[in-house]
Amino acid sequence: MSVEHVVSFDRRSFMKVATGVITGVIAATSPLAALVPSRAWAVDLGALTDAQGAALLAMIRTIAPHDALDSAAYALVVAALDKDAAASAAVKSDLLTGITTLGVGFAQSPESARIAQLKAIESSAFFQGVRVKTLLVLYNNPIAFAHFGYEGEAFSKGGYLFRGFNDLKWLPEVPLADSGPMPV
Amino acid sequence: MAQFDLNDDSVAVIIGSGAGGGTMAHELTRRGIKVVLLEAGGRLTPADFSQDPGAAFGQLTWLDPRTQSGTWDAAKTSPNMPAWHCKTLGGTTVHWTAATPRLQRYEMEARSTYGDVPGTSLVDWPIDHSELKRWYVLAEKRMGVTRRHGMPGMPACNNFKVMYAGARKIGYKRVHTNYLAINTKARDGRGGCIQQGFCSQGCKTAAKWSTLYTEIPRAEATGHLDLRTRSFATRIEHDVAGRANAVIYRDSQGNEQRQKARLVCVAGNAIETARLLLLSDSARFPKGLANGSDQVGRNYCHHLTSFIWGVFDQPVYAWRGATLAGVVEDENIHNPTRGFVGGYHLELVALDLPTLPLVGMPYGWGRGFTDLIDNYRNLAGMLINGEDMPQANNRITLSSTGKDANGLPVAHIHCDDHPNDIALRNHARQQGTKMYEAIGARQVVTSPGSVATHQMGTARMSKDPSQGVTNPYGRSHEVPNLFMSDGSVLSTPGAANPTLTIVSLALRQAEHITKEMAAGRV
């Protein structure tokens, strides 16, 4: 699920009508502001309603809570689940059934209540499916990379050889005999 | 490139193009022997390697289904994919992390050194350590290994500075930037490492040795190689005398083909090698080809693993730099006072952000799970690589439930931890934890054993034919022109990452085959 699924909220009127939508606003000071087309963002859903999307978003935030990580990253996981549901009636049916097991008001309930509810369904295929999708999508997009400080591939920049692979200064340097010289 | 007729029964057929098969293809063709090389995957070039970790995984990995059982951690942590290797030209040498330690003498004399360890099927190797050492030197010179034969060591990356400080603090002495088949200077037509940290996604600079861009193109240049990619071997046939005489495979169009053969080398990675032999049963070999001893698929070993993450107050940026450029060798000894036989390496490791939560952490969710990821910048990492005990019932069989795209049963992997395995892994976790705590880690997290990346032992070499599948040259005890040329032949696993040993044995086997062919014995 790529970051291109996060679109400008203003641009939505030009797009085909979706079933549901997740929206948010990125803080003006956030480094993420450069990664998305507009501070006011939206992720369109093809199979899920607004309420179902919101319930899943709350579930994913409970599974992988990073308080300062923008909701746009979590919305990408919802979008990935929504895409799978839109492609298969059976998957959609399972997902919708699963969402009902979260109960009414799940998205609005406090974290402790959400944890208790998820513990009760932890062994279900629904919970495990959402958990695995979260691991696959939440940490593999530019929003997460920027948030956690991961610099990603470096081939396109000449590697890390001259870009900090050995810049740690809070421990002693390693003797040459146990390491090797910088290439000349 | 040569094209040989399907009915040409003078060719050697090699199945698989990784460390063993790719090396074998070069070694035979450079001596003028005609080779048909069957590779299940397609051909990529370094320019094709994706730099998106998820996409790279999909591009390189053997994704055919497998079933599994047993008490080993992979059954829980990675139930749908208990083993991780490649399906692409060059095999697992495309995604390997290039660590090339040698086996120690005590490891090759495991049964004699460790004694009768109940529940194990330990044997001694049928080759002396000094004999293998000769071939290690040739393999290292071929591949280009750091800290050997004039190749400079890797410079110390941030992650290694942490490993080094911690290891020295608790008294370890044999700590260095590892033996790696990665150029640290331009050599053999390939450049030096630029410390990308994307070893497992395929090395885009080709500084890391892989048969994809070394052995295989050289084999092609001889004019004696007929390379057939996207060609999946499904059966080895034999004649009335019990000699292998043809390989059945599905070609790139999905059509079944039958290539006649003078001899066959199987190098499908130990799981698929065993599966292919088991699929090749016949009236003469009712338990599978070359399986009169009932040892095919048994004694499966995979090395004991666990990630150890130290969380520090200051940044490490562990992802910058060659993935495995560090090792602690002090525990690669036999010292039963530690409470177990055999030994282990502590190897440097980093995981890219997307991969860390998928394979590098204990199961969990919620705040306890995400704390570690929140500290991603400040993590230092290492990976245990320990000797596991061969057990007769740790084995590859044909799955009774899973089928592949051709309708053939997939491999079933059964693996139980031996008490020695558990004791060794716990000791290694404690030592790794001590290292990080000694230099001020505020938290240390260890993972369960993850997906198996080293597959060994399923057609092991044995002096006594009843205890294995192949002789000291990887040649079937029963089928004289059938050879295993991959990690399946390792008699025991030791604690050494297996690729260097596989390449060394392939070089040795190629010389043996050449002499035997000249003498008319194969």
PDB file of N, CA and C in Angstrom, chain B residues 138-222:
ATOM      1  N   LEU B 138      40.748 -22.771  -1.368  1.00  0.00           N
ATOM      2  CA  LEU B 138      40.399 -22.557  -2.784  1.00  0.00           C
ATOM      3  C   LEU B 138      39.082 -21.798  -2.918  1.00  0.00           C
ATOM      4  N   ALA B 139      38.108 -22.178  -2.113  1.00  0.00           N
ATOM      5  CA  ALA B 139      36.790 -21.515  -2.188  1.00  0.00           C
ATOM      6  C   ALA B 139      36.900 -20.048  -1.776  1.00  0.00           C
ATOM      7  N   GLU B 140      37.672 -19.786  -0.719  1.00  0.00           N
ATOM      8  CA  GLU B 140      37.824 -18.396  -0.267  1.00  0.00           C
ATOM      9  C   GLU B 140      38.496 -17.543  -1.324  1.00  0.00           C
ATOM     10  N   LYS B 141      39.503 -18.115  -1.996  1.00  0.00           N
ATOM     11  CA  LYS B 141      40.174 -17.352  -3.048  1.00  0.00           C
ATOM     12  C   LYS B 141      39.246 -17.128  -4.237  1.00  0.00           C
ATOM     13  N   ARG B 142      38.418 -18.095  -4.499  1.00  0.00           N
ATOM     14  CA  ARG B 142      37.448 -17.984  -5.586  1.00  0.00           C
ATOM     15  C   ARG B 142      36.420 -16.884  -5.297  1.00  0.00           C
ATOM     16  N   MET B 143      35.895 -16.897  -4.090  1.00  0.00           N
ATOM     17  CA  MET B 143      34.778 -16.004  -3.752  1.00  0.00           C
ATOM     18  C   MET B 143      35.247 -14.605  -3.351  1.00  0.00           C
ATOM     19  N   GLY B 144      36.444 -14.528  -2.795  1.00  0.00           N
ATOM     20  CA  GLY B 144      36.929 -13.261  -2.268  1.00  0.00           C
ATOM     21  C   GLY B 144      36.373 -13.018  -0.881  1.00  0.00           C
ATOM     22  N   VAL B 145      37.128 -13.432   0.143  1.00  0.00           N
ATOM     23  CA  VAL B 145      36.629 -13.384   1.517  1.00  0.00           C
ATOM     24  C   VAL B 145      37.464 -12.390   2.334  1.00  0.00           C
ATOM     25  N   THR B 146      36.788 -11.525   3.066  1.00  0.00           N
ATOM     26  CA  THR B 146      37.507 -10.544   3.879  1.00  0.00           C
ATOM     27  C   THR B 146      38.316 -11.246   4.971  1.00  0.00           C
ATOM     28  N   ARG B 147      39.450 -10.639   5.325  1.00  0.00           N
ATOM     29  CA  ARG B 147      40.359 -11.133   6.361  1.00  0.00           C
ATOM     30  C   ARG B 147      41.054 -12.437   5.960  1.00  0.00           C
ATOM     31  N   ARG B 148      40.919 -12.845   4.704  1.00  0.00           N
ATOM     32  CA  ARG B 148      41.609 -14.044   4.223  1.00  0.00           C
ATOM     33  C   ARG B 148      42.365 -13.685   2.936  1.00  0.00           C
ATOM     34  N   HIS B 149      43.576 -14.213   2.819  1.00  0.00           N
ATOM     35  CA  HIS B 149      44.316 -14.162   1.559  1.00  0.00           C
ATOM     36  C   HIS B 149      44.458 -12.737   1.014  1.00  0.00           C
ATOM     37  N   GLY B 150      44.654 -11.782   1.903  1.00  0.00           N
ATOM     38  CA  GLY B 150      44.964 -10.425   1.458  1.00  0.00           C
ATOM     39  C   GLY B 150      43.773  -9.508   1.229  1.00  0.00           C
ATOM     40  N   MET B 151      42.556 -10.027   1.387  1.00  0.00           N
ATOM     41  CA  MET B 151      41.386  -9.139   1.252  1.00  0.00           C
ATOM     42  C   MET B 151      41.192  -8.405   2.574  1.00  0.00           C
ATOM     43  N   PRO B 152      41.236  -7.049   2.560  1.00  0.00           N
ATOM     44  CA  PRO B 152      41.101  -6.311   3.823  1.00  0.00           C
ATOM     45  C   PRO B 152      39.799  -6.634   4.537  1.00  0.00           C
ATOM     46  N   GLY B 153      39.819  -6.503   5.865  1.00  0.00           N
ATOM     47  CA  GLY B 153      38.605  -6.663   6.647  1.00  0.00           C
ATOM     48  C   GLY B 153      37.640  -5.517   6.397  1.00  0.00           C
ATOM     49  N   MET B 154      36.388  -5.745   6.777  1.00  0.00           N
ATOM     50  CA  MET B 154      35.390  -4.680   6.699  1.00  0.00           C
ATOM     51  C   MET B 154      35.739  -3.599   7.709  1.00  0.00           C
ATOM     52  N   PRO B 155      35.624  -2.333   7.330  1.00  0.00           N
ATOM     53  CA  PRO B 155      35.721  -1.288   8.360  1.00  0.00           C
ATOM     54  C   PRO B 155      34.563  -1.434   9.345  1.00  0.00           C
ATOM     55  N   ALA B 156      34.767  -0.962  10.564  1.00  0.00           N
ATOM     56  CA  ALA B 156      33.771  -1.147  11.626  1.00  0.00           C
ATOM     57  C   ALA B 156      32.597  -0.190  11.428  1.00  0.00           C
ATOM     58  N   CYS B 157      31.405  -0.744  11.325  1.00  0.00           N
ATOM     59  CA  CYS B 157      30.194   0.087  11.248  1.00  0.00           C
ATOM     60  C   CYS B 157      29.709   0.402  12.667  1.00  0.00           C
ATOM     61  N   ASN B 158      28.724   1.263  12.777  1.00  0.00           N
ATOM     62  CA  ASN B 158      28.199   1.669  14.093  1.00  0.00           C
ATOM     63  C   ASN B 158      27.751   0.472  14.920  1.00  0.00           C
ATOM     64  N   ASN B 159      26.967  -0.404  14.285  1.00  0.00           N
ATOM     65  CA  ASN B 159      26.427  -1.564  14.991  1.00  0.00           C
ATOM     66  C   ASN B 159      27.562  -2.427  15.539  1.00  0.00           C
ATOM     67  N   PHE B 160      28.651  -2.557  14.742  1.00  0.00           N
ATOM     68  CA  PHE B 160      29.781  -3.366  15.211  1.00  0.00           C
ATOM     69  C   PHE B 160      30.527  -2.685  16.356  1.00  0.00           C
ATOM     70  N   LYS B 161      30.601  -1.372  16.345  1.00  0.00           N
ATOM     71  CA  LYS B 161      31.262  -0.686  17.468  1.00  0.00           C
ATOM     72  C   LYS B 161      30.574  -1.055  18.788  1.00  0.00           C
ATOM     73  N   VAL B 162      29.259  -1.209  18.744  1.00  0.00           N
ATOM     74  CA  VAL B 162      28.523  -1.584  19.951  1.00  0.00           C
ATOM     75  C   VAL B 162      28.833  -3.037  20.317  1.00  0.00           C
ATOM     76  N   MET B 163      28.781  -3.927  19.306  1.00  0.00           N
ATOM     77  CA  MET B 163      29.093  -5.333  19.561  1.00  0.00           C
ATOM     78  C   MET B 163      30.498  -5.479  20.137  1.00  0.00           C
ATOM     79  N   TYR B 164      31.441  -4.774  19.540  1.00  0.00           N
ATOM     80  CA  TYR B 164      32.842  -4.903  19.939  1.00  0.00           C
ATOM     81  C   TYR B 164      33.042  -4.445  21.380  1.00  0.00           C
ATOM     82  N   ALA B 165      32.471  -3.277  21.696  1.00  0.00           N
ATOM     83  CA  ALA B 165      32.635  -2.739  23.053  1.00  0.00           C
ATOM     84  C   ALA B 165      32.037  -3.692  24.086  1.00  0.00           C
ATOM     85  N   GLY B 166      30.851  -4.210  23.788  1.00  0.00           N
ATOM     86  CA  GLY B 166      30.191  -5.113  24.731  1.00  0.00           C
ATOM     87  C   GLY B 166      30.940  -6.424  24.878  1.00  0.00           C
ATOM     88  N   ALA B 167      31.401  -6.972  23.773  1.00  0.00           N
ATOM     89  CA  ALA B 167      32.102  -8.255  23.807  1.00  0.00           C
ATOM     90  C   ALA B 167      33.414  -8.149  24.586  1.00  0.00           C
ATOM     91  N   ARG B 168      34.168  -7.072  24.330  1.00  0.00           N
ATOM     92  CA  ARG B 168      35.439  -6.903  25.039  1.00  0.00           C
ATOM     93  C   ARG B 168      35.198  -6.686  26.536  1.00  0.00           C
ATOM     94  N   LYS B 169      34.130  -5.967  26.827  1.00  0.00           N
ATOM     95  CA  LYS B 169      33.823  -5.658  28.228  1.00  0.00           C
ATOM     96  C   LYS B 169      33.589  -6.935  29.046  1.00  0.00           C
ATOM     97  N   ILE B 170      32.985  -7.945  28.425  1.00  0.00           N
ATOM     98  CA  ILE B 170      32.755  -9.167  29.213  1.00  0.00           C
ATOM     99  C   ILE B 170      33.843 -10.211  28.948  1.00  0.00           C
ATOM    100  N   GLY B 171      34.909  -9.795  28.281  1.00  0.00           N
ATOM    101  CA  GLY B 171      36.091 -10.647  28.225  1.00  0.00           C
ATOM    102  C   GLY B 171      36.285 -11.462  26.956  1.00  0.00           C
ATOM    103  N   TYR B 172      35.449 -11.275  25.980  1.00  0.00           N
ATOM    104  CA  TYR B 172      35.648 -12.006  24.721  1.00  0.00           C
ATOM    105  C   TYR B 172      36.867 -11.463  23.978  1.00  0.00           C
ATOM    106  N   LYS B 173      37.571 -12.366  23.299  1.00  0.00           N
ATOM    107  CA  LYS B 173      38.828 -12.003  22.632  1.00  0.00           C
ATOM    108  C   LYS B 173      38.743 -12.085  21.112  1.00  0.00           C
ATOM    109  N   ARG B 174      37.955 -13.036  20.617  1.00  0.00           N
ATOM    110  CA  ARG B 174      37.934 -13.263  19.153  1.00  0.00           C
ATOM    111  C   ARG B 174      36.711 -12.560  18.564  1.00  0.00           C
ATOM    112  N   VAL B 175      36.890 -11.258  18.389  1.00  0.00           N
ATOM    113  CA  VAL B 175      35.792 -10.396  17.937  1.00  0.00           C
ATOM    114  C   VAL B 175      36.305  -9.561  16.763  1.00  0.00           C
ATOM    115  N   HIS B 176      35.686  -9.652  15.626  1.00  0.00           N
ATOM    116  CA  HIS B 176      36.162  -8.874  14.465  1.00  0.00           C
ATOM    117  C   HIS B 176      35.020  -8.685  13.478  1.00  0.00           C
ATOM    118  N   THR B 177      35.314  -8.034  12.367  1.00  0.00           N
ATOM    119  CA  THR B 177      34.251  -7.663  11.417  1.00  0.00           C
ATOM    120  C   THR B 177      33.870  -8.816  10.489  1.00  0.00           C
ATOM    121  N   ASN B 178      34.179 -10.020  10.891  1.00  0.00           N
ATOM    122  CA  ASN B 178      33.664 -11.243  10.267  1.00  0.00           C
ATOM    123  C   ASN B 178      34.408 -11.572   8.967  1.00  0.00           C
ATOM    124  N   TYR B 179      34.292 -12.823   8.596  1.00  0.00           N
ATOM    125  CA  TYR B 179      34.747 -13.277   7.289  1.00  0.00           C
ATOM    126  C   TYR B 179      33.546 -13.180   6.359  1.00  0.00           C
ATOM    127  N   LEU B 180      33.654 -12.357   5.357  1.00  0.00           N
ATOM    128  CA  LEU B 180      32.514 -12.113   4.465  1.00  0.00           C
ATOM    129  C   LEU B 180      32.953 -12.236   3.017  1.00  0.00           C
ATOM    130  N   ALA B 181      32.144 -12.883   2.208  1.00  0.00           N
ATOM    131  CA  ALA B 181      32.429 -12.951   0.770  1.00  0.00           C
ATOM    132  C   ALA B 181      31.883 -11.690   0.107  1.00  0.00           C
ATOM    133  N   ILE B 182      32.449 -10.569   0.566  1.00  0.00           N
ATOM    134  CA  ILE B 182      32.076  -9.255   0.033  1.00  0.00           C
ATOM    135  C   ILE B 182      33.373  -8.509  -0.255  1.00  0.00           C
ATOM    136  N   ASN B 183      33.503  -7.997  -1.450  1.00  0.00           N
ATOM    137  CA  ASN B 183      34.706  -7.239  -1.785  1.00  0.00           C
ATOM    138  C   ASN B 183      34.804  -5.997  -0.913  1.00  0.00           C
ATOM    139  N   THR B 184      35.987  -5.825  -0.270  1.00  0.00           N
ATOM    140  CA  THR B 184      36.242  -4.544   0.380  1.00  0.00           C
ATOM    141  C   THR B 184      37.116  -3.667  -0.512  1.00  0.00           C
ATOM    142  N   LYS B 185      37.532  -4.235  -1.620  1.00  0.00           N
ATOM    143  CA  LYS B 185      38.207  -3.439  -2.659  1.00  0.00           C
ATOM    144  C   LYS B 185      37.847  -4.084  -3.995  1.00  0.00           C
ATOM    145  N   ALA B 186      38.005  -3.337  -5.065  1.00  0.00           N
ATOM    146  CA  ALA B 186      37.661  -3.864  -6.386  1.00  0.00           C
ATOM    147  C   ALA B 186      38.464  -5.133  -6.648  1.00  0.00           C
ATOM    148  N   ARG B 187      37.793  -6.165  -7.136  1.00  0.00           N
ATOM    149  CA  ARG B 187      38.448  -7.446  -7.325  1.00  0.00           C
ATOM    150  C   ARG B 187      37.594  -8.309  -8.245  1.00  0.00           C
ATOM    151  N   ASP B 188      38.220  -9.023  -9.122  1.00  0.00           N
ATOM    152  CA  ASP B 188      37.532 -10.014  -9.944  1.00  0.00           C
ATOM    153  C   ASP B 188      36.406  -9.389 -10.780  1.00  0.00           C
ATOM    154  N   GLY B 189      36.650  -8.177 -11.254  1.00  0.00           N
ATOM    155  CA  GLY B 189      35.657  -7.544 -12.120  1.00  0.00           C
ATOM    156  C   GLY B 189      34.473  -6.948 -11.386  1.00  0.00           C
ATOM    157  N   ARG B 190      34.531  -6.940 -10.044  1.00  0.00           N
ATOM    158  CA  ARG B 190      33.441  -6.371  -9.254  1.00  0.00           C
ATOM    159  C   ARG B 190      33.996  -5.329  -8.296  1.00  0.00           C
ATOM    160  N   GLY B 191      33.181  -4.345  -7.965  1.00  0.00           N
ATOM    161  CA  GLY B 191      33.632  -3.245  -7.123  1.00  0.00           C
ATOM    162  C   GLY B 191      33.608  -3.588  -5.648  1.00  0.00           C
ATOM    163  N   GLY B 192      33.986  -2.617  -4.827  1.00  0.00           N
ATOM    164  CA  GLY B 192      33.991  -2.795  -3.374  1.00  0.00           C
ATOM    165  C   GLY B 192      32.662  -2.383  -2.763  1.00  0.00           C
ATOM    166  N   CYS B 193      32.453  -2.863  -1.540  1.00  0.00           N
ATOM    167  CA  CYS B 193      31.197  -2.617  -0.810  1.00  0.00           C
ATOM    168  C   CYS B 193      31.028  -1.126  -0.511  1.00  0.00           C
ATOM    169  N   ILE B 194      29.841  -0.600  -0.733  1.00  0.00           N
ATOM    170  CA  ILE B 194      29.547   0.796  -0.385  1.00  0.00           C
ATOM    171  C   ILE B 194      28.639   0.886   0.847  1.00  0.00           C
ATOM    172  N   GLN B 195      28.543  -0.215   1.608  1.00  0.00           N
ATOM    173  CA  GLN B 195      27.821  -0.201   2.896  1.00  0.00           C
ATOM    174  C   GLN B 195      26.366   0.251   2.729  1.00  0.00           C
ATOM    175  N   GLN B 196      25.658  -0.451   1.854  1.00  0.00           N
ATOM    176  CA  GLN B 196      24.246  -0.111   1.648  1.00  0.00           C
ATOM    177  C   GLN B 196      23.346  -0.657   2.736  1.00  0.00           C
ATOM    178  N   GLY B 197      23.736  -1.833   3.281  1.00  0.00           N
ATOM    179  CA  GLY B 197      22.865  -2.477   4.252  1.00  0.00           C
ATOM    180  C   GLY B 197      21.722  -3.257   3.638  1.00  0.00           C
ATOM    181  N   PHE B 198      21.713  -3.418   2.344  1.00  0.00           N
ATOM    182  CA  PHE B 198      20.634  -4.163   1.687  1.00  0.00           C
ATOM    183  C   PHE B 198      21.159  -5.487   1.122  1.00  0.00           C
ATOM    184  N   CYS B 199      21.942  -6.213   1.919  1.00  0.00           N
ATOM    185  CA  CYS B 199      22.491  -7.489   1.449  1.00  0.00           C
ATOM    186  C   CYS B 199      21.359  -8.463   1.095  1.00  0.00           C
ATOM    187  N   SER B 200      20.310  -8.521   1.918  1.00  0.00           N
ATOM    188  CA  SER B 200      19.271  -9.535   1.748  1.00  0.00           C
ATOM    189  C   SER B 200      18.298  -9.217   0.623  1.00  0.00           C
ATOM    190  N   GLN B 201      18.394  -8.041   0.060  1.00  0.00           N
ATOM    191  CA  GLN B 201      17.511  -7.696  -1.049  1.00  0.00           C
ATOM    192  C   GLN B 201      18.186  -7.920  -2.389  1.00  0.00           C
ATOM    193  N   GLY B 202      19.386  -8.509  -2.369  1.00  0.00           N
ATOM    194  CA  GLY B 202      20.192  -8.627  -3.586  1.00  0.00           C
ATOM    195  C   GLY B 202      21.130  -7.437  -3.643  1.00  0.00           C
ATOM    196  N   CYS B 203      22.422  -7.712  -3.845  1.00  0.00           N
ATOM    197  CA  CYS B 203      23.433  -6.644  -3.799  1.00  0.00           C
ATOM    198  C   CYS B 203      23.476  -5.930  -5.145  1.00  0.00           C
ATOM    199  N   LYS B 204      23.039  -4.688  -5.180  1.00  0.00           N
ATOM    200  CA  LYS B 204      22.956  -3.990  -6.464  1.00  0.00           C
ATOM    201  C   LYS B 204      24.323  -3.604  -7.025  1.00  0.00           C
ATOM    202  N   THR B 205      25.353  -3.574  -6.182  1.00  0.00           N
ATOM    203  CA  THR B 205      26.684  -3.268  -6.712  1.00  0.00           C
ATOM    204  C   THR B 205      27.456  -4.544  -7.038  1.00  0.00           C
ATOM    205  N   ALA B 206      26.914  -5.696  -6.682  1.00  0.00           N
ATOM    206  CA  ALA B 206      27.579  -6.978  -6.918  1.00  0.00           C
ATOM    207  C   ALA B 206      28.916  -7.089  -6.188  1.00  0.00           C
ATOM    208  N   ALA B 207      29.090  -6.308  -5.125  1.00  0.00           N
ATOM    209  CA  ALA B 207      30.299  -6.467  -4.300  1.00  0.00           C
ATOM    210  C   ALA B 207      30.248  -7.802  -3.555  1.00  0.00           C
ATOM    211  N   LYS B 208      29.055  -8.246  -3.252  1.00  0.00           N
ATOM    212  CA  LYS B 208      28.842  -9.536  -2.574  1.00  0.00           C
ATOM    213  C   LYS B 208      28.894 -10.664  -3.592  1.00  0.00           C
ATOM    214  N   TRP B 209      29.615 -11.741  -3.261  1.00  0.00           N
ATOM    215  CA  TRP B 209      29.686 -12.883  -4.179  1.00  0.00           C
ATOM    216  C   TRP B 209      28.314 -13.540  -4.316  1.00  0.00           C
ATOM    217  N   SER B 210      27.930 -13.780  -5.563  1.00  0.00           N
ATOM    218  CA  SER B 210      26.753 -14.594  -5.849  1.00  0.00           C
ATOM    219  C   SER B 210      27.031 -15.335  -7.142  1.00  0.00           C
ATOM    220  N   THR B 211      26.576 -16.581  -7.236  1.00  0.00           N
ATOM    221  CA  THR B 211      26.788 -17.322  -8.485  1.00  0.00           C
ATOM    222  C   THR B 211      26.099 -16.629  -9.658  1.00  0.00           C
ATOM    223  N   LEU B 212      25.102 -15.782  -9.372  1.00  0.00           N
ATOM    224  CA  LEU B 212      24.355 -15.107 -10.430  1.00  0.00           C
ATOM    225  C   LEU B 212      25.263 -14.335 -11.378  1.00  0.00           C
ATOM    226  N   TYR B 213      26.270 -13.655 -10.799  1.00  0.00           N
ATOM    227  CA  TYR B 213      27.122 -12.823 -11.664  1.00  0.00           C
ATOM    228  C   TYR B 213      28.598 -13.204 -11.584  1.00  0.00           C
ATOM    229  N   THR B 214      28.897 -14.412 -11.069  1.00  0.00           N
ATOM    230  CA  THR B 214      30.287 -14.890 -11.108  1.00  0.00           C
ATOM    231  C   THR B 214      30.335 -16.245 -11.818  1.00  0.00           C
ATOM    232  N   GLU B 215      29.952 -17.278 -11.123  1.00  0.00           N
ATOM    233  CA  GLU B 215      30.110 -18.643 -11.658  1.00  0.00           C
ATOM    234  C   GLU B 215      29.244 -18.890 -12.898  1.00  0.00           C
ATOM    235  N   ILE B 216      28.012 -18.418 -12.880  1.00  0.00           N
ATOM    236  CA  ILE B 216      27.096 -18.768 -13.969  1.00  0.00           C
ATOM    237  C   ILE B 216      27.484 -18.113 -15.293  1.00  0.00           C
ATOM    238  N   PRO B 217      27.743 -16.798 -15.327  1.00  0.00           N
ATOM    239  CA  PRO B 217      28.198 -16.234 -16.612  1.00  0.00           C
ATOM    240  C   PRO B 217      29.502 -16.850 -17.103  1.00  0.00           C
ATOM    241  N   ARG B 218      30.369 -17.231 -16.172  1.00  0.00           N
ATOM    242  CA  ARG B 218      31.629 -17.869 -16.599  1.00  0.00           C
ATOM    243  C   ARG B 218      31.351 -19.247 -17.194  1.00  0.00           C
ATOM    244  N   ALA B 219      30.396 -19.947 -16.611  1.00  0.00           N
ATOM    245  CA  ALA B 219      30.012 -21.241 -17.184  1.00  0.00           C
ATOM    246  C   ALA B 219      29.423 -21.038 -18.579  1.00  0.00           C
ATOM    247  N   GLU B 220      28.624 -20.007 -18.739  1.00  0.00           N
ATOM    248  CA  GLU B 220      28.037 -19.720 -20.061  1.00  0.00           C
ATOM    249  C   GLU B 220      29.132 -19.418 -21.080  1.00  0.00           C
ATOM    250  N   ALA B 221      30.161 -18.705 -20.632  1.00  0.00           N
ATOM    251  CA  ALA B 221      31.225 -18.293 -21.549  1.00  0.00           C
ATOM    252  C   ALA B 221      32.029 -19.479 -22.079  1.00  0.00           C
ATOM    253  N   THR B 222      31.965 -20.614 -21.421  1.00  0.00           N
ATOM    254  CA  THR B 222      32.713 -21.776 -21.904  1.00  0.00           C
ATOM    255  C   THR B 222      32.077 -22.384 -23.149  1.00  0.00           C
TER     256      THR B 222
END
